[in-house]
Short mmCIF file of N, CA and C in Angstrom, two decimals:
data_model
loop_
_atom_site.label_atom_id
_atom_site.label_comp_id
_atom_site.label_asym_id
_atom_site.label_seq_id
_atom_site.Cartn_x
_atom_site.Cartn_y
_atom_site.Cartn_z
N MET A 369 -2.28 -12.33 -13.64
CA MET A 369 -1.89 -10.59 -14.66
C MET A 369 -2.21 -10.75 -15.55
N TYR A 370 -2.13 -9.23 -15.64
CA TYR A 370 -2.60 -8.54 -17.39
C TYR A 370 -0.96 -8.43 -18.25
N GLU A 371 -1.35 -9.76 -18.95
CA GLU A 371 -0.29 -9.81 -19.81
C GLU A 371 -0.06 -8.35 -20.84
N ARG A 372 -1.04 -7.92 -20.79
CA ARG A 372 -0.71 -6.70 -22.42
C ARG A 372 -0.96 -6.11 -21.26
N GLU A 373 -0.46 -5.38 -20.36
CA GLU A 373 -0.49 -4.46 -19.54
C GLU A 373 1.21 -4.31 -19.10
N ASN A 374 1.78 -3.54 -19.42
CA ASN A 374 3.06 -3.15 -19.22
C ASN A 374 3.41 -1.73 -18.12
N CYS A 375 2.58 -2.48 -17.43
CA CYS A 375 2.14 -0.97 -16.08
C CYS A 375 2.51 -1.46 -14.38
N SER A 376 3.38 -0.20 -13.62
CA SER A 376 3.53 -1.04 -12.50
C SER A 376 2.53 -0.97 -11.45
N ALA A 377 1.83 0.18 -11.92
CA ALA A 377 0.22 0.29 -10.93
C ALA A 377 -0.75 -1.06 -11.50
N ALA A 378 -0.60 -1.49 -13.12
CA ALA A 378 -1.22 -3.04 -12.90
C ALA A 378 -0.43 -3.74 -11.99
N ARG A 379 0.90 -4.25 -11.53
CA ARG A 379 1.17 -5.08 -11.27
C ARG A 379 1.00 -4.77 -9.79
N ALA A 380 1.68 -3.86 -9.48
CA ALA A 380 1.14 -3.36 -7.95
C ALA A 380 -0.48 -3.88 -7.13
N LEU A 381 -1.58 -3.61 -8.43
CA LEU A 381 -2.99 -4.10 -8.07
C LEU A 381 -2.82 -5.82 -7.80
N GLU A 382 -2.07 -6.34 -9.27
CA GLU A 382 -1.98 -7.76 -9.03
C GLU A 382 -2.54 -7.85 -7.47
N ILE A 383 -0.87 -7.65 -6.64
CA ILE A 383 -0.47 -8.16 -5.64
C ILE A 383 -1.53 -7.38 -4.02
N VAL A 384 -1.73 -6.21 -4.52
CA VAL A 384 -2.80 -5.62 -3.06
C VAL A 384 -3.93 -5.01 -3.53
N GLY A 385 -4.35 -5.02 -4.99
CA GLY A 385 -5.45 -4.23 -5.23
C GLY A 385 -6.95 -4.80 -4.94
N GLU A 386 -7.22 -5.23 -3.91
CA GLU A 386 -8.26 -6.21 -3.26
C GLU A 386 -8.46 -5.61 -1.81
N ARG A 387 -9.63 -5.16 -1.51
CA ARG A 387 -10.28 -4.34 -0.71
C ARG A 387 -9.32 -5.28 0.62
N TRP A 388 -9.67 -6.40 1.28
CA TRP A 388 -9.06 -6.97 2.13
C TRP A 388 -7.45 -7.11 2.49
N SER A 389 -7.46 -6.86 1.25
CA SER A 389 -5.20 -6.89 1.32
C SER A 389 -5.05 -5.78 1.67
N LEU A 390 -5.67 -4.22 1.22
CA LEU A 390 -5.24 -2.97 1.82
C LEU A 390 -5.69 -2.31 3.14
N LEU A 391 -6.56 -3.31 3.84
CA LEU A 391 -6.77 -3.79 4.80
C LEU A 391 -6.04 -3.99 5.96
N ILE A 392 -5.75 -5.80 5.38
CA ILE A 392 -4.58 -5.97 6.43
C ILE A 392 -3.21 -5.67 6.44
N ILE A 393 -2.62 -4.80 5.20
CA ILE A 393 -0.95 -4.12 5.31
C ILE A 393 -2.44 -2.77 6.25
N ARG A 394 -3.13 -2.03 6.05
CA ARG A 394 -3.10 -0.99 6.85
C ARG A 394 -3.03 -1.44 8.80
N THR A 395 -3.35 -2.47 8.80
CA THR A 395 -3.97 -2.93 10.13
C THR A 395 -2.07 -3.80 10.73
N ALA A 396 -1.91 -4.10 9.78
CA ALA A 396 -0.08 -4.59 10.02
C ALA A 396 0.48 -3.22 10.22
N VAL A 397 0.72 -2.20 9.76
CA VAL A 397 1.53 -0.99 9.23
C VAL A 397 1.59 -0.50 10.49
N PHE A 398 -0.06 0.22 10.85
CA PHE A 398 -0.16 1.31 11.96
C PHE A 398 -0.27 0.42 13.51
N THR A 399 -0.91 -1.20 13.33
CA THR A 399 -1.24 -0.90 14.61
C THR A 399 -0.30 -2.09 15.20
N ASP A 400 0.65 -2.32 14.28
CA ASP A 400 1.65 -3.47 14.67
C ASP A 400 0.93 -5.03 14.81
N ARG A 401 -0.12 -4.92 14.84
CA ARG A 401 -0.36 -6.21 14.56
C ARG A 401 0.26 -7.34 13.79
N THR A 402 0.12 -8.79 14.41
CA THR A 402 0.85 -9.52 13.33
C THR A 402 0.42 -11.05 13.62
N ARG A 403 -0.92 -11.10 14.30
CA ARG A 403 -0.79 -12.65 14.73
C ARG A 403 -2.32 -13.05 13.14
N PHE A 404 -2.32 -14.00 13.16
CA PHE A 404 -3.51 -14.34 12.48
C PHE A 404 -5.01 -13.95 12.96
N SER A 405 -4.99 -14.37 14.51
CA SER A 405 -5.76 -14.07 15.11
C SER A 405 -5.84 -12.43 15.38
N GLU A 406 -4.70 -11.70 15.44
CA GLU A 406 -5.55 -10.59 15.68
C GLU A 406 -5.80 -9.50 14.29
N PHE A 407 -5.83 -10.00 13.02
CA PHE A 407 -6.32 -9.65 11.84
C PHE A 407 -7.92 -10.30 12.32
N GLU A 408 -7.91 -11.29 12.21
CA GLU A 408 -9.27 -12.11 11.91
C GLU A 408 -9.81 -11.31 12.99
N ARG A 409 -9.56 -10.94 14.16
CA ARG A 409 -10.61 -10.50 15.01
C ARG A 409 -10.69 -8.47 15.21
N ARG A 410 -9.83 -8.18 14.56
CA ARG A 410 -9.67 -6.73 14.29
C ARG A 410 -10.61 -6.36 13.14
N LEU A 411 -10.59 -7.50 11.87
CA LEU A 411 -10.99 -7.01 10.65
C LEU A 411 -12.84 -7.63 10.33
N GLY A 412 -12.72 -8.43 10.97
CA GLY A 412 -13.91 -9.29 11.09
C GLY A 412 -13.82 -10.03 9.93
N ILE A 413 -12.61 -10.51 9.12
CA ILE A 413 -12.43 -11.25 7.58
C ILE A 413 -12.64 -12.62 8.43
N ALA A 414 -13.04 -13.56 6.91
CA ALA A 414 -13.39 -14.62 7.33
C ALA A 414 -12.21 -15.28 7.28
N PRO A 415 -12.10 -17.13 8.20
CA PRO A 415 -10.40 -17.13 8.12
C PRO A 415 -9.93 -17.53 6.80
N ASN A 416 -10.62 -17.95 5.70
CA ASN A 416 -10.08 -18.81 4.77
C ASN A 416 -9.60 -17.91 3.94
N ILE A 417 -10.78 -16.53 3.38
CA ILE A 417 -9.93 -15.30 2.65
C ILE A 417 -8.37 -14.80 3.50
N LEU A 418 -8.59 -14.66 4.92
CA LEU A 418 -6.93 -14.07 5.35
C LEU A 418 -6.60 -15.04 5.29
N ALA A 419 -6.14 -16.08 5.20
CA ALA A 419 -5.34 -17.02 5.04
C ALA A 419 -4.54 -17.22 3.38
N LYS A 420 -5.07 -16.71 2.68
CA LYS A 420 -5.32 -16.54 1.57
C LYS A 420 -4.56 -15.63 1.20
N ARG A 421 -4.88 -14.25 1.83
CA ARG A 421 -4.20 -13.21 1.53
C ARG A 421 -2.81 -13.13 2.24
N LEU A 422 -2.69 -13.77 3.48
CA LEU A 422 -1.63 -13.88 4.39
C LEU A 422 -0.46 -14.61 3.56
N GLU A 423 -0.63 -15.54 3.10
CA GLU A 423 -0.32 -16.43 2.44
C GLU A 423 0.66 -15.36 1.22
N GLY A 424 -0.07 -15.32 0.34
CA GLY A 424 0.00 -14.12 -1.06
C GLY A 424 0.98 -13.00 -0.54
N PHE A 425 1.26 -12.10 0.76
CA PHE A 425 2.06 -11.52 1.08
C PHE A 425 3.56 -12.48 1.41
N VAL A 426 3.13 -12.99 1.73
CA VAL A 426 4.44 -14.40 1.99
C VAL A 426 4.76 -14.46 0.91
N ALA A 427 4.38 -14.96 -0.09
CA ALA A 427 5.24 -15.40 -1.59
C ALA A 427 5.52 -14.22 -2.25
N ASP A 428 4.84 -13.35 -2.26
CA ASP A 428 5.56 -11.64 -2.84
C ASP A 428 6.23 -10.54 -1.99
N GLY A 429 6.63 -11.73 -0.88
CA GLY A 429 7.73 -10.64 0.14
C GLY A 429 7.48 -9.56 0.86
N LEU A 430 5.94 -9.40 1.16
CA LEU A 430 5.44 -8.34 1.62
C LEU A 430 5.49 -8.42 3.72
N MET A 431 5.74 -9.61 3.48
CA MET A 431 5.79 -10.17 4.82
C MET A 431 6.21 -11.36 5.31
N GLU A 432 7.05 -11.63 6.50
CA GLU A 432 7.58 -13.00 6.57
C GLU A 432 7.03 -14.20 7.78
N LEU A 433 6.67 -14.97 7.50
CA LEU A 433 6.37 -15.90 8.36
C LEU A 433 7.39 -16.25 9.41
N ARG A 434 7.14 -15.91 10.62
CA ARG A 434 7.88 -16.03 12.18
C ARG A 434 7.91 -16.47 13.02
N SER A 435 8.53 -17.11 13.91
CA SER A 435 7.48 -17.80 15.52
C SER A 435 8.10 -16.23 16.23
N PRO A 436 7.15 -16.18 17.13
CA PRO A 436 7.07 -15.13 17.96
C PRO A 436 8.19 -14.52 19.03
N ALA A 437 8.62 -13.74 18.54
CA ALA A 437 9.90 -12.97 19.69
C ALA A 437 9.11 -13.25 21.45
N ASP A 438 8.52 -13.73 21.75
CA ASP A 438 8.57 -13.41 22.92
C ASP A 438 8.28 -14.99 23.22
N GLY A 439 8.55 -15.72 22.42
CA GLY A 439 8.60 -17.83 22.49
C GLY A 439 7.27 -18.14 22.47
N SER A 440 6.10 -17.64 22.86
CA SER A 440 5.05 -18.13 22.51
C SER A 440 4.42 -19.12 21.54
N ALA A 441 3.59 -19.67 21.68
CA ALA A 441 3.26 -20.26 20.37
C ALA A 441 2.48 -19.90 19.37
N GLY A 442 2.41 -20.10 17.85
CA GLY A 442 1.65 -19.51 16.55
C GLY A 442 2.60 -18.95 16.02
N ARG A 443 2.64 -18.03 14.94
CA ARG A 443 2.98 -17.58 14.11
C ARG A 443 2.96 -16.03 14.19
N GLU A 444 4.20 -15.45 13.57
CA GLU A 444 3.90 -14.42 13.51
C GLU A 444 3.74 -13.71 11.65
N TYR A 445 3.38 -12.50 11.25
CA TYR A 445 3.42 -12.21 10.01
C TYR A 445 4.07 -11.23 9.91
N VAL A 446 5.43 -10.65 10.01
CA VAL A 446 5.66 -9.26 10.11
C VAL A 446 6.42 -9.02 8.78
N LEU A 447 5.89 -7.84 8.60
CA LEU A 447 6.26 -6.96 7.20
C LEU A 447 7.48 -6.69 7.41
N THR A 448 8.10 -6.77 6.23
CA THR A 448 9.32 -6.57 5.34
C THR A 448 9.12 -5.45 4.73
N ALA A 449 10.09 -4.50 4.29
CA ALA A 449 10.80 -3.21 4.02
C ALA A 449 9.51 -2.88 3.02
N LYS A 450 9.28 -3.99 2.37
CA LYS A 450 8.67 -3.89 0.88
C LYS A 450 7.00 -4.03 1.56
N GLY A 451 6.86 -4.65 2.49
CA GLY A 451 5.22 -4.25 2.64
C GLY A 451 5.20 -3.04 3.30
N ARG A 452 6.15 -2.94 4.47
CA ARG A 452 5.71 -1.46 5.34
C ARG A 452 5.80 -0.19 4.06
N GLU A 453 6.59 -0.10 2.80
CA GLU A 453 6.38 0.93 2.75
C GLU A 453 5.12 1.34 2.01
N LEU A 454 4.50 0.25 1.59
CA LEU A 454 2.75 0.46 1.26
C LEU A 454 2.30 1.09 2.59
N GLY A 455 2.29 1.32 3.50
CA GLY A 455 1.73 2.51 4.18
C GLY A 455 1.42 4.26 3.65
N LEU A 456 2.99 4.40 2.71
CA LEU A 456 2.69 5.51 1.76
C LEU A 456 0.99 5.74 1.55
N ILE A 457 1.10 4.21 0.64
CA ILE A 457 0.24 3.83 0.18
C ILE A 457 -1.12 4.05 0.83
N ILE A 458 -1.36 3.50 1.99
CA ILE A 458 -2.56 3.77 2.62
C ILE A 458 -2.95 4.94 3.32
N ILE A 459 -1.44 6.05 3.21
CA ILE A 459 -1.62 7.21 3.52
C ILE A 459 -2.57 8.18 2.73
N ALA A 460 -2.17 7.89 1.25
CA ALA A 460 -2.60 8.80 0.14
C ALA A 460 -3.73 8.52 -0.08
N LEU A 461 -4.48 6.95 0.03
CA LEU A 461 -5.69 6.49 -0.25
C LEU A 461 -6.32 7.13 0.92
N THR A 462 -5.99 7.03 2.12
CA THR A 462 -6.92 7.57 3.23
C THR A 462 -7.22 9.29 3.27
N GLU A 463 -5.94 9.91 2.93
CA GLU A 463 -6.61 11.37 2.58
C GLU A 463 -7.21 11.77 1.34
N TRP A 464 -7.01 10.74 0.18
CA TRP A 464 -7.87 11.12 -0.52
C TRP A 464 -9.57 10.65 -0.32
N GLY A 465 -9.43 10.05 0.68
CA GLY A 465 -11.08 9.51 0.87
C GLY A 465 -11.49 10.31 1.78
N ASP A 466 -10.33 11.07 2.85
CA ASP A 466 -10.88 12.71 4.02
C ASP A 466 -11.83 13.17 2.76
N ARG A 467 -10.67 13.44 1.86
CA ARG A 467 -11.15 14.49 0.85
C ARG A 467 -12.59 14.84 0.55
N TRP A 468 -12.86 13.69 -0.15
CA TRP A 468 -13.77 13.33 -0.96
C TRP A 468 -14.51 12.34 -0.95
N ALA A 469 -14.55 11.40 1.04
CA ALA A 469 -15.85 10.33 0.79
C ALA A 469 -15.87 10.14 3.01
N ALA A 470 -15.44 11.47 3.18
CA ALA A 470 -15.69 11.20 4.72
C ALA A 470 -16.51 12.96 5.07
N PRO A 471 -17.58 13.05 5.28
CA PRO A 471 -18.41 14.27 5.51
C PRO A 471 -18.34 14.90 6.90
N ASP A 472 -17.94 13.96 8.00
CA ASP A 472 -17.75 14.36 9.19
C ASP A 472 -16.27 14.71 9.24
N GLY A 473 -15.58 14.78 8.25
CA GLY A 473 -13.72 14.75 8.79
C GLY A 473 -13.16 13.57 8.82
N ALA A 474 -11.85 13.57 8.81
CA ALA A 474 -10.76 12.33 9.12
C ALA A 474 -11.39 11.61 10.47
N PRO A 475 -11.14 10.29 10.06
CA PRO A 475 -11.43 9.88 11.26
C PRO A 475 -10.25 9.17 11.52
N ILE A 476 -9.61 9.54 10.73
CA ILE A 476 -8.03 8.94 11.23
C ILE A 476 -6.99 10.09 10.80
N LEU A 477 -5.92 9.78 11.81
CA LEU A 477 -5.03 10.82 11.53
C LEU A 477 -3.74 10.08 12.00
N PHE A 478 -2.76 9.99 10.73
CA PHE A 478 -1.20 9.91 10.86
C PHE A 478 -0.06 10.77 11.60
N GLU A 479 -0.28 10.30 12.76
CA GLU A 479 1.59 11.19 13.14
C GLU A 479 2.43 10.87 13.62
N HIS A 480 3.77 11.49 13.58
CA HIS A 480 4.34 11.05 13.62
C HIS A 480 4.77 11.18 14.91
N ARG A 481 5.41 9.59 15.39
CA ARG A 481 5.88 9.54 16.61
C ARG A 481 6.45 9.93 17.48
N GLU A 482 7.97 10.59 16.25
CA GLU A 482 8.59 11.47 17.56
C GLU A 482 8.35 12.61 17.86
N CYS A 483 7.71 13.66 16.95
CA CYS A 483 7.27 14.93 17.70
C CYS A 483 5.55 15.07 17.64
N GLY A 484 4.97 14.16 16.75
CA GLY A 484 3.31 14.31 17.04
C GLY A 484 2.94 15.50 15.85
N GLY A 485 3.81 15.75 15.09
CA GLY A 485 3.22 16.84 13.97
C GLY A 485 2.70 15.21 12.58
N LEU A 486 1.39 16.11 12.12
CA LEU A 486 0.67 15.56 11.50
C LEU A 486 2.06 14.87 9.69
N VAL A 487 1.34 12.90 9.09
CA VAL A 487 2.30 12.66 8.08
C VAL A 487 1.21 12.78 7.40
N HIS A 488 1.38 13.58 5.73
CA HIS A 488 1.04 13.89 4.76
C HIS A 488 2.06 13.16 3.93
N VAL A 489 1.12 12.41 2.62
CA VAL A 489 1.94 11.94 0.99
C VAL A 489 1.44 13.05 0.54
N THR A 490 2.86 13.76 -0.08
CA THR A 490 3.11 14.38 -1.13
C THR A 490 3.71 14.70 -2.74
N THR A 491 3.39 15.23 -3.42
CA THR A 491 4.21 14.83 -4.87
C THR A 491 5.34 15.95 -4.97
N ALA A 492 6.58 16.50 -5.53
CA ALA A 492 7.04 17.17 -5.90
C ALA A 492 7.67 16.56 -6.73
N CYS A 493 8.09 18.22 -7.88
CA CYS A 493 9.04 17.42 -9.08
C CYS A 493 10.44 17.34 -8.56
N ASP A 494 11.12 16.09 -8.34
CA ASP A 494 12.43 16.05 -8.83
C ASP A 494 13.44 17.58 -9.28
N ARG A 495 12.69 17.99 -10.06
CA ARG A 495 13.72 18.84 -10.38
C ARG A 495 13.69 20.71 -10.17
N CYS A 496 12.39 20.61 -9.70
CA CYS A 496 12.06 22.11 -9.48
C CYS A 496 11.28 22.12 -7.32
N GLY A 497 11.06 21.29 -7.36
CA GLY A 497 10.66 21.00 -6.00
C GLY A 497 9.79 21.91 -5.61
N GLN A 498 8.46 21.90 -6.94
CA GLN A 498 6.80 22.30 -6.61
C GLN A 498 6.56 20.94 -6.84
N SER A 499 5.65 21.33 -6.14
CA SER A 499 4.17 20.15 -6.26
C SER A 499 3.15 20.34 -6.96
N PRO A 500 3.21 19.82 -8.41
CA PRO A 500 2.29 20.29 -9.25
C PRO A 500 1.12 19.93 -9.38
N ASP A 501 -0.37 19.79 -9.70
CA ASP A 501 -1.55 20.01 -9.62
C ASP A 501 -1.42 18.51 -10.58
N MET A 502 -2.06 18.15 -10.39
CA MET A 502 -2.42 16.51 -11.19
C MET A 502 -2.22 16.67 -12.90
N SER A 503 -3.50 17.94 -13.46
CA SER A 503 -3.40 18.51 -14.00
C SER A 503 -1.92 18.83 -14.88
N GLU A 504 -1.02 19.29 -14.12
CA GLU A 504 0.06 19.27 -14.75
C GLU A 504 1.52 18.59 -15.23
N VAL A 505 0.89 17.31 -14.84
CA VAL A 505 1.28 16.07 -14.75
C VAL A 505 1.61 15.17 -15.95
N THR A 506 2.10 14.51 -16.64
CA THR A 506 2.22 13.65 -17.43
C THR A 506 2.76 12.51 -17.63
N ALA A 507 2.74 11.61 -18.24
CA ALA A 507 3.27 9.98 -18.36
C ALA A 507 3.84 10.48 -19.61
N VAL A 508 5.30 10.23 -19.67
CA VAL A 508 6.15 9.68 -20.36
C VAL A 508 7.12 8.68 -20.59
N ALA A 509 7.88 8.38 -21.58
CA ALA A 509 8.56 6.59 -21.63
C ALA A 509 9.53 6.52 -20.67
N GLY A 510 9.48 5.40 -20.10
CA GLY A 510 10.57 5.12 -19.00
C GLY A 510 11.48 4.26 -19.12
N PRO A 511 12.25 3.86 -18.51
CA PRO A 511 13.59 3.02 -18.80
C PRO A 511 13.51 1.64 -19.38
N GLY A 512 11.48 1.17 -18.64
CA GLY A 512 10.87 -0.56 -18.87
C GLY A 512 9.87 -0.58 -20.03
N ALA A 513 9.97 1.33 -20.56
CA ALA A 513 8.73 1.24 -21.58
C ALA A 513 8.85 0.04 -22.80
N ASN A 514 7.80 -0.27 -23.25
CA ASN A 514 7.35 -1.50 -24.30
C ASN A 514 7.29 -0.92 -25.20
N GLU A 515 7.63 -1.22 -26.89
CA GLU A 515 7.60 -0.58 -27.48
C GLU A 515 6.54 0.35 -28.31
N GLN A 516 4.93 0.30 -27.51
CA GLN A 516 3.89 1.01 -27.34
C GLN A 516 4.12 2.15 -26.81
N GLN A 517 4.50 1.99 -25.47
CA GLN A 517 5.13 3.30 -24.24
C GLN A 517 5.98 3.94 -24.97
N SER A 518 6.74 3.40 -25.77
CA SER A 518 8.18 4.07 -26.14
C SER A 518 7.92 5.43 -27.31
N ARG A 519 6.57 5.13 -28.00
CA ARG A 519 5.99 6.23 -28.68
C ARG A 519 5.47 7.27 -27.89
N LEU A 520 5.53 7.68 -26.15
CA LEU A 520 5.08 8.46 -25.77
C LEU A 520 6.28 9.60 -25.72
N PRO A 521 6.20 10.55 -24.93
CA PRO A 521 7.28 11.61 -25.19
C PRO A 521 7.76 11.12 -24.37
N GLN A 522 9.48 11.51 -24.91
CA GLN A 522 10.92 11.43 -23.69
C GLN A 522 11.01 12.14 -22.84
N HIS A 523 11.06 11.56 -21.68
CA HIS A 523 11.63 12.74 -20.92
C HIS A 523 12.64 13.54 -20.91
N ARG A 524 12.25 14.77 -20.63
CA ARG A 524 13.55 15.74 -20.81
C ARG A 524 14.71 15.41 -20.11
N THR A 525 15.69 15.64 -20.28
CA THR A 525 16.96 15.36 -19.14
C THR A 525 17.57 16.49 -19.42
#
């Protein structure tokens, strides 16, 4: 952990900020894979790395280890609400990659199962509803700010 960092982004990266971690989460969220062998086969990941990541996800509350619902042998790694919510991060990262690192266009799209519409992650101001450009966004001290961060501009209420 970054002891000197009072930063939610740094804390989140400590849990999922490694390439294999995000690929495992992506696979679990969007393909409903739950078994060790499915992750290993689909991702081509070494078993020792996969075991370590899955163990960490269970310890951090992103997944739960369960017996298969169909009664078959083995164990399943089932996403919790906390883990499933990382799907938003995967969509945002994918959209950034589609814009800046996919010369032939988006290889994968995210579709709403109910209606078939495309799903996107967007930002919106909770006061006016606008979607500001990142140049219009500033960091302000929040309720968990440390002494140094409390010197940032205060949130206008």
